[in-house]
């Protein structure tokens, strides 16, 4: 375990092919200052081309995952500065969503506003029983600006998204599980271990196959079925031609563990 502080409020821990990124701002429940969002953006840009990392686990500290934008930075700032923060958040959240690596949000506590939006940009959400999810921006006279109105509606259907956005209510991990936003709910002490075993099992599979599966499913959600099916065929065919495709089949037949190289 080698933790490296890459920002005042961000700690990276590289464990072989799995990288953990922890928001370390317990006193403000992980609130996203402009400086923190900017560093997340440069981090995601660097990670995009890092083939060593196969799975990213994003988590928080204490009772906060991310309690949204840092509200203290937005008291009567000029309109241009406010708009600029929104643009920055949108770009950074989309960069997270578009990472080629598989991403897991291990939600330990409050995931509110921008924090819920960050989780919605991850491929999988695991949650502690203590987690709380919500988009409370209407209580500030605002709206979600990091994709909340769009990604929650796509994840849960428009009726629940409208309810969540117009009430600003907080929802339990169990309710988010029932709405298929959260994949697994854990007792608080088990969250890190569940995230670790999940991440390692994904990282142990053929890297190209995992990447292509993520890309295909994301792309397929935005294309007609026949186009998605054609893409699936093409991608499978090209995976069969890779060294890892041959290795996976050979290892099965020889009753041994495959040695995948990502080629
Ligand atoms: N920004 C800055 N500081 C925060 C935030 C935040 N989002 N959330 C909590 N904190 C701080 C508190 O001010 C407090 O600091 P201090 O100890 O110095 O007073 C500390 O964290 C602990 O918080 P509480 O004492 O409030 O803890 P509680 O357990 O009583 O309550 C809550 C926890 C319910 C999570 C409560 O803190 C809360 O409601 N937080 C705000 C949540 C929220 O509204 N988030 C959405 C923000 S808006 C957004 O994300 C979308 C972007 C919109 C544009 C940007 C403009 C703001």
PDB file of C-alpha atoms and ligand atoms in Angstrom:
ATOM      1  CA  UNK A   1       0.000   0.000   0.000  1.00  0.00           C
ATOM      2  CA  UNK A   2       1.597   3.287  -1.049  1.00  0.00           C
ATOM      3  CA  UNK A   3      -0.480   6.342  -0.374  1.00  0.00           C
ATOM      4  CA  UNK A   4       0.554   9.524  -2.157  1.00  0.00           C
ATOM      5  CA  UNK A   5      -1.033  12.882  -1.482  1.00  0.00           C
ATOM      6  CA  UNK A   6      -1.674  14.443  -4.889  1.00  0.00           C
ATOM      7  CA  UNK A   7      -3.645  17.433  -3.584  1.00  0.00           C
ATOM      8  CA  UNK A   8      -4.441  18.905  -0.191  1.00  0.00           C
ATOM      9  CA  UNK A   9      -7.675  16.865  -0.275  1.00  0.00           C
ATOM     10  CA  UNK A  10      -6.819  13.880  -2.490  1.00  0.00           C
ATOM     11  CA  UNK A  11      -4.886  10.724  -1.680  1.00  0.00           C
ATOM     12  CA  UNK A  12      -3.922   8.181  -4.319  1.00  0.00           C
ATOM     13  CA  UNK A  13      -3.080   4.591  -3.464  1.00  0.00           C
ATOM     14  CA  UNK A  14      -1.792   2.378  -6.280  1.00  0.00           C
ATOM     15  CA  UNK A  15      -2.183  -1.323  -5.594  1.00  0.00           C
ATOM     16  CA  UNK A  16      -1.036  -3.104  -8.743  1.00  0.00           C
ATOM     17  CA  UNK A  17      -3.695  -2.698 -11.439  1.00  0.00           C
ATOM     18  CA  UNK A  18      -6.199  -1.172  -8.995  1.00  0.00           C
ATOM     19  CA  UNK A  19      -5.867   2.478  -8.017  1.00  0.00           C
ATOM     20  CA  UNK A  20      -7.736   4.021  -5.111  1.00  0.00           C
ATOM     21  CA  UNK A  21      -8.477   7.714  -5.066  1.00  0.00           C
ATOM     22  CA  UNK A  22      -9.746   9.020  -1.743  1.00  0.00           C
ATOM     23  CA  UNK A  23     -11.257  12.427  -1.162  1.00  0.00           C
ATOM     24  CA  UNK A  24      -9.716  13.448   2.137  1.00  0.00           C
ATOM     25  CA  UNK A  25     -11.675  16.435   3.364  1.00  0.00           C
ATOM     26  CA  UNK A  26     -13.492  15.157   6.394  1.00  0.00           C
ATOM     27  CA  UNK A  27     -14.144  18.570   7.972  1.00  0.00           C
ATOM     28  CA  UNK A  28     -16.277  19.639   4.961  1.00  0.00           C
ATOM     29  CA  UNK A  29     -17.658  16.156   4.152  1.00  0.00           C
ATOM     30  CA  UNK A  30     -15.637  16.008   0.934  1.00  0.00           C
ATOM     31  CA  UNK A  31     -17.117  19.201  -0.556  1.00  0.00           C
ATOM     32  CA  UNK A  32     -15.721  19.972  -4.003  1.00  0.00           C
ATOM     33  CA  UNK A  33     -13.759  23.207  -3.965  1.00  0.00           C
ATOM     34  CA  UNK A  34     -12.728  24.630  -7.295  1.00  0.00           C
ATOM     35  CA  UNK A  35      -9.155  23.604  -6.606  1.00  0.00           C
ATOM     36  CA  UNK A  36     -10.235  20.017  -5.841  1.00  0.00           C
ATOM     37  CA  UNK A  37     -12.331  19.749  -9.027  1.00  0.00           C
ATOM     38  CA  UNK A  38      -9.430  21.155 -11.059  1.00  0.00           C
ATOM     39  CA  UNK A  39      -7.048  18.532  -9.640  1.00  0.00           C
ATOM     40  CA  UNK A  40      -9.579  15.772 -10.254  1.00  0.00           C
ATOM     41  CA  UNK A  41      -9.732  16.944 -13.868  1.00  0.00           C
ATOM     42  CA  UNK A  42      -5.985  16.794 -14.401  1.00  0.00           C
ATOM     43  CA  UNK A  43      -5.903  13.438 -12.603  1.00  0.00           C
ATOM     44  CA  UNK A  44      -8.563  11.914 -14.881  1.00  0.00           C
ATOM     45  CA  UNK A  45      -6.754  13.303 -17.937  1.00  0.00           C
ATOM     46  CA  UNK A  46      -3.498  11.614 -16.815  1.00  0.00           C
ATOM     47  CA  UNK A  47      -5.292   8.371 -15.991  1.00  0.00           C
ATOM     48  CA  UNK A  48      -6.937   8.219 -19.413  1.00  0.00           C
ATOM     49  CA  UNK A  49      -3.669   7.122 -21.035  1.00  0.00           C
ATOM     50  CA  UNK A  50      -2.313   5.083 -18.111  1.00  0.00           C
ATOM     51  CA  UNK A  51      -2.457   1.447 -19.202  1.00  0.00           C
ATOM     52  CA  UNK A  52      -1.092   0.217 -15.867  1.00  0.00           C
ATOM     53  CA  UNK A  53      -4.361   1.092 -14.135  1.00  0.00           C
ATOM     54  CA  UNK A  54      -7.288  -1.194 -14.939  1.00  0.00           C
ATOM     55  CA  UNK A  55      -9.740  -0.271 -12.196  1.00  0.00           C
ATOM     56  CA  UNK A  56     -10.223   2.992 -10.311  1.00  0.00           C
ATOM     57  CA  UNK A  57     -11.951   3.010  -6.923  1.00  0.00           C
ATOM     58  CA  UNK A  58     -13.168   6.420  -5.805  1.00  0.00           C
ATOM     59  CA  UNK A  59     -14.071   6.828  -2.156  1.00  0.00           C
ATOM     60  CA  UNK A  60     -14.361   9.410   0.617  1.00  0.00           C
ATOM     61  CA  UNK A  61     -13.406   9.848   4.250  1.00  0.00           C
ATOM     62  CA  UNK A  62     -15.481   9.599   7.417  1.00  0.00           C
ATOM     63  CA  UNK A  63     -19.156  10.399   6.969  1.00  0.00           C
ATOM     64  CA  UNK A  64     -18.716  12.242   3.680  1.00  0.00           C
ATOM     65  CA  UNK A  65     -18.197  10.784   0.234  1.00  0.00           C
ATOM     66  CA  UNK A  66     -18.732  14.163  -1.431  1.00  0.00           C
ATOM     67  CA  UNK A  67     -21.395  16.509   0.011  1.00  0.00           C
ATOM     68  CA  UNK A  68     -21.539  18.470  -3.249  1.00  0.00           C
ATOM     69  CA  UNK A  69     -19.976  21.666  -4.463  1.00  0.00           C
ATOM     70  CA  UNK A  70     -18.189  23.720  -1.829  1.00  0.00           C
ATOM     71  CA  UNK A  71     -21.051  26.080  -1.035  1.00  0.00           C
ATOM     72  CA  UNK A  72     -18.747  28.439   0.868  1.00  0.00           C
ATOM     73  CA  UNK A  73     -17.010  29.375  -2.387  1.00  0.00           C
ATOM     74  CA  UNK A  74     -20.265  30.475  -4.016  1.00  0.00           C
ATOM     75  CA  UNK A  75     -21.571  33.187  -1.771  1.00  0.00           C
ATOM     76  CA  UNK A  76     -22.187  36.154  -4.103  1.00  0.00           C
ATOM     77  CA  UNK A  77     -19.436  35.389  -6.598  1.00  0.00           C
ATOM     78  CA  UNK A  78     -19.833  37.034 -10.027  1.00  0.00           C
ATOM     79  CA  UNK A  79     -22.062  35.191 -12.501  1.00  0.00           C
ATOM     80  CA  UNK A  80     -19.047  34.477 -14.748  1.00  0.00           C
ATOM     81  CA  UNK A  81     -17.203  32.697 -11.912  1.00  0.00           C
ATOM     82  CA  UNK A  82     -20.288  30.632 -11.104  1.00  0.00           C
ATOM     83  CA  UNK A  83     -20.748  29.649 -14.760  1.00  0.00           C
ATOM     84  CA  UNK A  84     -17.071  28.837 -15.012  1.00  0.00           C
ATOM     85  CA  UNK A  85     -17.304  26.423 -12.042  1.00  0.00           C
ATOM     86  CA  UNK A  86     -20.286  24.717 -13.660  1.00  0.00           C
ATOM     87  CA  UNK A  87     -18.427  24.305 -16.960  1.00  0.00           C
ATOM     88  CA  UNK A  88     -15.391  22.949 -15.147  1.00  0.00           C
ATOM     89  CA  UNK A  89     -17.489  20.444 -13.153  1.00  0.00           C
ATOM     90  CA  UNK A  90     -19.289  19.264 -16.257  1.00  0.00           C
ATOM     91  CA  UNK A  91     -16.029  18.727 -18.106  1.00  0.00           C
ATOM     92  CA  UNK A  92     -14.403  16.895 -15.175  1.00  0.00           C
ATOM     93  CA  UNK A  93     -17.414  14.657 -14.481  1.00  0.00           C
ATOM     94  CA  UNK A  94     -17.605  13.728 -18.174  1.00  0.00           C
ATOM     95  CA  UNK A  95     -13.857  12.963 -18.160  1.00  0.00           C
ATOM     96  CA  UNK A  96     -14.513  10.538 -15.281  1.00  0.00           C
ATOM     97  CA  UNK A  97     -17.405   8.940 -17.135  1.00  0.00           C
ATOM     98  CA  UNK A  98     -15.301   8.544 -20.267  1.00  0.00           C
ATOM     99  CA  UNK A  99     -12.263   6.941 -18.634  1.00  0.00           C
ATOM    100  CA  UNK A 100     -11.394   3.689 -20.400  1.00  0.00           C
ATOM    101  CA  UNK A 101     -10.721   2.045 -17.019  1.00  0.00           C
ATOM    102  CA  UNK A 102     -13.539   0.470 -15.019  1.00  0.00           C
ATOM    103  CA  UNK A 103     -14.581   2.841 -12.243  1.00  0.00           C
ATOM    104  CA  UNK A 104     -16.160   2.012  -8.884  1.00  0.00           C
ATOM    105  CA  UNK A 105     -17.605   4.567  -6.466  1.00  0.00           C
ATOM    106  CA  UNK A 106     -17.310   3.177  -2.935  1.00  0.00           C
ATOM    107  CA  UNK A 107     -19.770   5.533  -1.274  1.00  0.00           C
ATOM    108  CA  UNK A 108     -19.036   5.700   2.443  1.00  0.00           C
ATOM    109  CA  UNK A 109     -21.317   8.582   3.431  1.00  0.00           C
ATOM    110  CA  UNK A 110     -23.046  11.657   2.008  1.00  0.00           C
ATOM    111  CA  UNK A 111     -23.161  11.708  -1.810  1.00  0.00           C
ATOM    112  CA  UNK A 112     -25.058  14.913  -2.416  1.00  0.00           C
ATOM    113  CA  UNK A 113     -25.359  17.294  -5.351  1.00  0.00           C
ATOM    114  CA  UNK A 114     -22.079  17.113  -7.246  1.00  0.00           C
ATOM    115  CA  UNK A 115     -21.136  14.114  -5.080  1.00  0.00           C
ATOM    116  CA  UNK A 116     -24.096  12.083  -6.296  1.00  0.00           C
ATOM    117  CA  UNK A 117     -23.298  13.276  -9.817  1.00  0.00           C
ATOM    118  CA  UNK A 118     -19.715  12.013  -9.481  1.00  0.00           C
ATOM    119  CA  UNK A 119     -21.004   8.605  -8.345  1.00  0.00           C
ATOM    120  CA  UNK A 120     -23.396   8.530 -11.327  1.00  0.00           C
ATOM    121  CA  UNK A 121     -20.382   8.944 -13.634  1.00  0.00           C
ATOM    122  CA  UNK A 122     -18.837   5.715 -12.291  1.00  0.00           C
ATOM    123  CA  UNK A 123     -19.475   2.273 -13.792  1.00  0.00           C
ATOM    124  CA  UNK A 124     -20.523   0.741 -10.481  1.00  0.00           C
ATOM    125  CA  UNK A 125     -21.654   2.140  -7.145  1.00  0.00           C
ATOM    126  CA  UNK A 126     -21.071   0.196  -3.922  1.00  0.00           C
ATOM    127  CA  UNK A 127     -22.486   1.807  -0.816  1.00  0.00           C
ATOM    128  CA  UNK A 128     -22.208   1.657   2.937  1.00  0.00           C
ATOM    129  CA  UNK A 129     -25.462   1.428   4.876  1.00  0.00           C
ATOM    130  CA  UNK A 130     -24.499   4.902   6.121  1.00  0.00           C
ATOM    131  CA  UNK A 131     -24.476   6.426   2.648  1.00  0.00           C
ATOM    132  CA  UNK A 132     -27.052   9.052   1.754  1.00  0.00           C
ATOM    133  CA  UNK A 133     -27.767  10.113  -1.809  1.00  0.00           C
ATOM    134  CA  UNK A 134     -29.545  13.223  -2.974  1.00  0.00           C
ATOM    135  CA  UNK A 135     -29.701  16.220  -5.280  1.00  0.00           C
ATOM    136  CA  UNK A 136     -30.618  19.023  -2.838  1.00  0.00           C
ATOM    137  CA  UNK A 137     -29.802  21.944  -5.169  1.00  0.00           C
ATOM    138  CA  UNK A 138     -33.436  23.185  -5.240  1.00  0.00           C
ATOM    139  CA  UNK A 139     -33.033  23.925  -1.539  1.00  0.00           C
ATOM    140  CA  UNK A 140     -30.334  26.431  -2.563  1.00  0.00           C
ATOM    141  CA  UNK A 141     -32.545  27.919  -5.278  1.00  0.00           C
ATOM    142  CA  UNK A 142     -30.496  26.086  -7.918  1.00  0.00           C
ATOM    143  CA  UNK A 143     -30.518  22.940 -10.041  1.00  0.00           C
ATOM    144  CA  UNK A 144     -28.040  20.102 -10.445  1.00  0.00           C
ATOM    145  CA  UNK A 145     -25.415  21.294 -12.931  1.00  0.00           C
ATOM    146  CA  UNK A 146     -23.072  18.322 -13.227  1.00  0.00           C
ATOM    147  CA  UNK A 147     -25.450  16.053 -15.126  1.00  0.00           C
ATOM    148  CA  UNK A 148     -27.803  15.120 -12.254  1.00  0.00           C
ATOM    149  CA  UNK A 149     -31.012  15.844 -14.151  1.00  0.00           C
ATOM    150  CA  UNK A 150     -29.796  13.809 -17.114  1.00  0.00           C
ATOM    151  CA  UNK A 151     -27.831  10.890 -15.663  1.00  0.00           C
ATOM    152  CA  UNK A 152     -30.255  10.147 -12.814  1.00  0.00           C
ATOM    153  CA  UNK A 153     -33.165  10.132 -15.274  1.00  0.00           C
ATOM    154  CA  UNK A 154     -31.279   7.702 -17.503  1.00  0.00           C
ATOM    155  CA  UNK A 155     -30.389   5.498 -14.531  1.00  0.00           C
ATOM    156  CA  UNK A 156     -33.773   5.380 -12.802  1.00  0.00           C
ATOM    157  CA  UNK A 157     -36.366   6.676 -15.281  1.00  0.00           C
ATOM    158  CA  UNK A 158     -37.762  10.171 -15.428  1.00  0.00           C
ATOM    159  CA  UNK A 159     -40.419   9.908 -12.701  1.00  0.00           C
ATOM    160  CA  UNK A 160     -38.040   9.132  -9.873  1.00  0.00           C
ATOM    161  CA  UNK A 161     -35.468  11.631 -11.228  1.00  0.00           C
ATOM    162  CA  UNK A 162     -38.108  14.367 -11.161  1.00  0.00           C
ATOM    163  CA  UNK A 163     -39.091  13.408  -7.623  1.00  0.00           C
ATOM    164  CA  UNK A 164     -35.472  13.444  -6.426  1.00  0.00           C
ATOM    165  CA  UNK A 165     -34.660  16.775  -8.091  1.00  0.00           C
ATOM    166  CA  UNK A 166     -37.790  18.684  -7.077  1.00  0.00           C
ATOM    167  CA  UNK A 167     -37.887  17.433  -3.470  1.00  0.00           C
ATOM    168  CA  UNK A 168     -34.122  17.505  -2.884  1.00  0.00           C
ATOM    169  CA  UNK A 169     -34.719  14.539  -0.563  1.00  0.00           C
ATOM    170  CA  UNK A 170     -31.965  12.295   0.790  1.00  0.00           C
ATOM    171  CA  UNK A 171     -32.249   8.586  -0.023  1.00  0.00           C
ATOM    172  CA  UNK A 172     -30.741   5.598   1.733  1.00  0.00           C
ATOM    173  CA  UNK A 173     -28.312   3.165   0.123  1.00  0.00           C
ATOM    174  CA  UNK A 174     -31.034   0.501   0.268  1.00  0.00           C
ATOM    175  CA  UNK A 175     -33.448   2.697  -1.677  1.00  0.00           C
ATOM    176  CA  UNK A 176     -30.778   3.397  -4.276  1.00  0.00           C
ATOM    177  CA  UNK A 177     -30.150  -0.342  -4.475  1.00  0.00           C
ATOM    178  CA  UNK A 178     -33.845  -0.968  -5.088  1.00  0.00           C
ATOM    179  CA  UNK A 179     -33.750   1.683  -7.829  1.00  0.00           C
ATOM    180  CA  UNK A 180     -30.751  -0.107  -9.396  1.00  0.00           C
ATOM    181  CA  UNK A 181     -28.375   2.820  -8.928  1.00  0.00           C
ATOM    182  CA  UNK A 182     -26.326   0.993  -6.279  1.00  0.00           C
ATOM    183  CA  UNK A 183     -25.021  -2.518  -7.007  1.00  0.00           C
ATOM    184  CA  UNK A 184     -24.368  -3.622  -3.436  1.00  0.00           C
ATOM    185  CA  UNK A 185     -25.049  -2.300   0.069  1.00  0.00           C
ATOM    186  CA  UNK A 186     -22.516  -3.215   2.781  1.00  0.00           C
ATOM    187  CA  UNK A 187     -22.230  -2.752   6.517  1.00  0.00           C
ATOM    188  CA  UNK A 188     -19.852   0.219   6.914  1.00  0.00           C
ATOM    189  CA  UNK A 189     -16.888  -1.898   7.996  1.00  0.00           C
ATOM    190  CA  UNK A 190     -17.160  -4.100   4.893  1.00  0.00           C
ATOM    191  CA  UNK A 191     -17.250  -1.401   2.220  1.00  0.00           C
ATOM    192  CA  UNK A 192     -13.502  -1.178   1.567  1.00  0.00           C
ATOM    193  CA  UNK A 193     -13.111  -4.946   1.471  1.00  0.00           C
ATOM    194  CA  UNK A 194     -16.087  -5.367  -0.881  1.00  0.00           C
ATOM    195  CA  UNK A 195     -14.643  -2.667  -3.150  1.00  0.00           C
ATOM    196  CA  UNK A 196     -11.219  -4.314  -3.017  1.00  0.00           C
ATOM    197  CA  UNK A 197     -12.425  -7.814  -3.941  1.00  0.00           C
ATOM    198  CA  UNK A 198     -14.731  -6.467  -6.656  1.00  0.00           C
ATOM    199  CA  UNK A 199     -11.978  -4.296  -8.145  1.00  0.00           C
ATOM    200  CA  UNK A 200      -9.397  -7.086  -8.023  1.00  0.00           C
ATOM    201  CA  UNK A 201     -11.690  -9.608  -9.641  1.00  0.00           C
ATOM    202  CA  UNK A 202     -12.373  -7.186 -12.520  1.00  0.00           C
ATOM    203  CA  UNK A 203      -8.675  -6.286 -12.794  1.00  0.00           C
ATOM    204  CA  UNK A 204      -7.830 -10.002 -13.024  1.00  0.00           C
ATOM    205  CA  UNK A 205      -9.882 -10.413 -16.206  1.00  0.00           C
ATOM    206  CA  UNK A 206      -8.512  -9.763 -19.688  1.00  0.00           C
ATOM    207  CA  UNK A 207      -7.880  -5.990 -19.764  1.00  0.00           C
ATOM    208  CA  UNK A 208      -8.905  -5.411 -23.367  1.00  0.00           C
ATOM    209  CA  UNK A 209     -12.097  -7.424 -22.910  1.00  0.00           C
ATOM    210  CA  UNK A 210     -13.052  -5.379 -19.819  1.00  0.00           C
ATOM    211  CA  UNK A 211     -12.368  -2.076 -21.574  1.00  0.00           C
ATOM    212  CA  UNK A 212     -14.256  -3.064 -24.679  1.00  0.00           C
ATOM    213  CA  UNK A 213     -17.211  -4.335 -22.637  1.00  0.00           C
ATOM    214  CA  UNK A 214     -17.469  -0.976 -20.879  1.00  0.00           C
ATOM    215  CA  UNK A 215     -17.173   0.941 -24.153  1.00  0.00           C
ATOM    216  CA  UNK A 216     -19.736  -1.236 -25.934  1.00  0.00           C
ATOM    217  CA  UNK A 217     -22.343  -1.019 -23.192  1.00  0.00           C
ATOM    218  CA  UNK A 218     -21.962   2.767 -22.911  1.00  0.00           C
ATOM    219  CA  UNK A 219     -22.084   3.180 -26.672  1.00  0.00           C
ATOM    220  CA  UNK A 220     -24.965   0.714 -27.017  1.00  0.00           C
ATOM    221  CA  UNK A 221     -27.067   2.767 -24.606  1.00  0.00           C
ATOM    222  CA  UNK A 222     -26.975   5.557 -27.191  1.00  0.00           C
ATOM    223  CA  UNK A 223     -27.467   3.598 -30.405  1.00  0.00           C
ATOM    224  CA  UNK A 224     -30.296   1.554 -31.937  1.00  0.00           C
ATOM    225  CA  UNK A 225     -30.175  -2.164 -31.051  1.00  0.00           C
ATOM    226  CA  UNK A 226     -29.069  -3.342 -34.504  1.00  0.00           C
ATOM    227  CA  UNK A 227     -26.108  -0.942 -34.470  1.00  0.00           C
ATOM    228  CA  UNK A 228     -25.144  -2.070 -30.946  1.00  0.00           C
ATOM    229  CA  UNK A 229     -25.359  -5.725 -31.939  1.00  0.00           C
ATOM    230  CA  UNK A 230     -23.167  -5.146 -35.001  1.00  0.00           C
ATOM    231  CA  UNK A 231     -20.588  -3.365 -32.848  1.00  0.00           C
ATOM    232  CA  UNK A 232     -20.652  -6.268 -30.397  1.00  0.00           C
ATOM    233  CA  UNK A 233     -19.896  -8.754 -33.187  1.00  0.00           C
ATOM    234  CA  UNK A 234     -17.018  -6.673 -34.562  1.00  0.00           C
ATOM    235  CA  UNK A 235     -15.508  -6.156 -31.124  1.00  0.00           C
ATOM    236  CA  UNK A 236     -15.743  -9.807 -30.181  1.00  0.00           C
ATOM    237  CA  UNK A 237     -14.093 -10.764 -33.454  1.00  0.00           C
ATOM    238  CA  UNK A 238     -11.184  -8.404 -32.812  1.00  0.00           C
ATOM    239  CA  UNK A 239     -10.790  -9.705 -29.239  1.00  0.00           C
ATOM    240  CA  UNK A 240     -10.592 -13.259 -30.559  1.00  0.00           C
ATOM    241  CA  UNK A 241      -7.597 -12.155 -32.622  1.00  0.00           C
ATOM    242  CA  UNK A 242      -5.695 -10.826 -29.577  1.00  0.00           C
ATOM    243  CA  UNK A 243      -3.001 -12.679 -27.637  1.00  0.00           C
ATOM    244  CA  UNK A 244      -5.164 -12.548 -24.521  1.00  0.00           C
ATOM    245  CA  UNK A 245      -8.040 -14.163 -26.436  1.00  0.00           C
ATOM    246  CA  UNK A 246      -5.788 -17.100 -27.326  1.00  0.00           C
ATOM    247  CA  UNK A 247      -4.330 -17.199 -23.807  1.00  0.00           C
ATOM    248  CA  UNK A 248      -7.735 -17.273 -22.104  1.00  0.00           C
ATOM    249  CA  UNK A 249      -8.921 -20.205 -24.202  1.00  0.00           C
ATOM    250  CA  UNK A 250      -5.603 -22.099 -23.868  1.00  0.00           C
ATOM    251  CA  UNK A 251      -5.505 -21.591 -20.088  1.00  0.00           C
ATOM    252  CA  UNK A 252      -9.041 -22.942 -19.734  1.00  0.00           C
ATOM    253  CA  UNK A 253      -8.200 -26.053 -21.750  1.00  0.00           C
ATOM    254  CA  UNK A 254      -4.924 -26.573 -19.850  1.00  0.00           C
ATOM    255  CA  UNK A 255      -6.706 -26.091 -16.498  1.00  0.00           C
ATOM    256  CA  UNK A 256      -4.424 -23.242 -15.382  1.00  0.00           C
ATOM    257  CA  UNK A 257      -4.799 -19.548 -14.529  1.00  0.00           C
ATOM    258  CA  UNK A 258      -4.518 -17.282 -17.607  1.00  0.00           C
ATOM    259  CA  UNK A 259      -1.625 -14.831 -17.820  1.00  0.00           C
ATOM    260  CA  UNK A 260      -3.183 -11.798 -19.467  1.00  0.00           C
ATOM    261  CA  UNK A 261      -0.928  -9.078 -20.842  1.00  0.00           C
ATOM    262  CA  UNK A 262      -3.449  -6.652 -22.318  1.00  0.00           C
ATOM    263  CA  UNK A 263      -2.329  -7.474 -25.875  1.00  0.00           C
TER     264      UNK A 263
HETATM  265  N1  LIG B   1     -19.906  22.817   1.016  1.00  0.00           N
HETATM  266  C1  LIG B   1     -19.140  23.335   1.979  1.00  0.00           C
HETATM  267  N2  LIG B   1     -19.129  22.889   3.257  1.00  0.00           N
HETATM  268  C2  LIG B   1     -19.923  21.847   3.547  1.00  0.00           C
HETATM  269  C3  LIG B   1     -20.753  21.236   2.580  1.00  0.00           C
HETATM  270  C4  LIG B   1     -20.712  21.764   1.246  1.00  0.00           C
HETATM  271  N3  LIG B   1     -21.438  21.221   0.238  1.00  0.00           N
HETATM  272  N4  LIG B   1     -21.447  20.234   3.164  1.00  0.00           N
HETATM  273  C5  LIG B   1     -21.060  20.212   4.464  1.00  0.00           C
HETATM  274  N5  LIG B   1     -20.142  21.188   4.685  1.00  0.00           N
HETATM  275  C6  LIG B   1     -19.470  21.495   5.946  1.00  0.00           C
HETATM  276  C7  LIG B   1     -20.413  22.177   6.940  1.00  0.00           C
HETATM  277  O1  LIG B   1     -20.493  23.552   6.645  1.00  0.00           O
HETATM  278  C8  LIG B   1     -19.729  21.870   8.247  1.00  0.00           C
HETATM  279  O2  LIG B   1     -18.637  22.736   8.394  1.00  0.00           O
HETATM  280  P1  LIG B   1     -18.373  23.443   9.848  1.00  0.00           P
HETATM  281  O3  LIG B   1     -18.087  22.293  10.772  1.00  0.00           O
HETATM  282  O4  LIG B   1     -17.183  24.316   9.588  1.00  0.00           O
HETATM  283  O5  LIG B   1     -19.613  24.167  10.190  1.00  0.00           O
HETATM  284  C9  LIG B   1     -19.169  20.468   8.031  1.00  0.00           C
HETATM  285  O6  LIG B   1     -19.116  20.291   6.610  1.00  0.00           O
HETATM  286  C10 LIG B   1     -20.018  19.388   8.617  1.00  0.00           C
HETATM  287  O7  LIG B   1     -21.330  19.561   8.120  1.00  0.00           O
HETATM  288  P2  LIG B   1     -22.622  19.669   9.090  1.00  0.00           P
HETATM  289  O8  LIG B   1     -22.245  20.231  10.410  1.00  0.00           O
HETATM  290  O9  LIG B   1     -23.699  20.361   8.320  1.00  0.00           O
HETATM  291  O10 LIG B   1     -22.947  18.111   9.266  1.00  0.00           O
HETATM  292  P3  LIG B   1     -24.355  17.468   9.507  1.00  0.00           P
HETATM  293  O11 LIG B   1     -24.096  16.020   9.773  1.00  0.00           O
HETATM  294  O12 LIG B   1     -25.156  18.247  10.480  1.00  0.00           O
HETATM  295  O13 LIG B   1     -25.140  17.604   8.080  1.00  0.00           O
HETATM  296  C11 LIG B   1     -25.314  17.478   5.686  1.00  0.00           C
HETATM  297  C12 LIG B   1     -24.635  16.965   6.962  1.00  0.00           C
HETATM  298  C13 LIG B   1     -26.794  17.122   5.743  1.00  0.00           C
HETATM  299  C14 LIG B   1     -24.656  16.787   4.497  1.00  0.00           C
HETATM  300  C15 LIG B   1     -25.167  19.011   5.581  1.00  0.00           C
HETATM  301  O14 LIG B   1     -23.809  19.340   5.795  1.00  0.00           O
HETATM  302  C16 LIG B   1     -25.578  19.587   4.259  1.00  0.00           C
HETATM  303  O15 LIG B   1     -26.777  19.720   3.984  1.00  0.00           O
HETATM  304  N6  LIG B   1     -24.598  19.942   3.391  1.00  0.00           N
HETATM  305  C17 LIG B   1     -24.854  20.581   2.113  1.00  0.00           C
HETATM  306  C18 LIG B   1     -25.261  19.584   1.089  1.00  0.00           C
HETATM  307  C19 LIG B   1     -25.624  20.227  -0.235  1.00  0.00           C
HETATM  308  O16 LIG B   1     -26.529  21.047  -0.318  1.00  0.00           O
HETATM  309  N7  LIG B   1     -24.919  19.848  -1.294  1.00  0.00           N
HETATM  310  C20 LIG B   1     -25.195  20.295  -2.643  1.00  0.00           C
HETATM  311  C21 LIG B   1     -24.326  21.473  -2.975  1.00  0.00           C
HETATM  312  S1  LIG B   1     -24.744  22.179  -4.526  1.00  0.00           S
HETATM  313  C22 LIG B   1     -24.023  21.143  -5.672  1.00  0.00           C
HETATM  314  O17 LIG B   1     -23.333  20.229  -5.385  1.00  0.00           O
HETATM  315  C23 LIG B   1     -24.279  21.388  -7.117  1.00  0.00           C
HETATM  316  C24 LIG B   1     -23.574  22.547  -7.597  1.00  0.00           C
HETATM  317  C25 LIG B   1     -24.415  23.764  -7.517  1.00  0.00           C
HETATM  318  C26 LIG B   1     -23.607  25.003  -7.860  1.00  0.00           C
HETATM  319  C27 LIG B   1     -22.609  25.397  -6.806  1.00  0.00           C
HETATM  320  C28 LIG B   1     -23.190  26.384  -5.811  1.00  0.00           C
HETATM  321  C29 LIG B   1     -23.177  25.927  -4.395  1.00  0.00           C
END
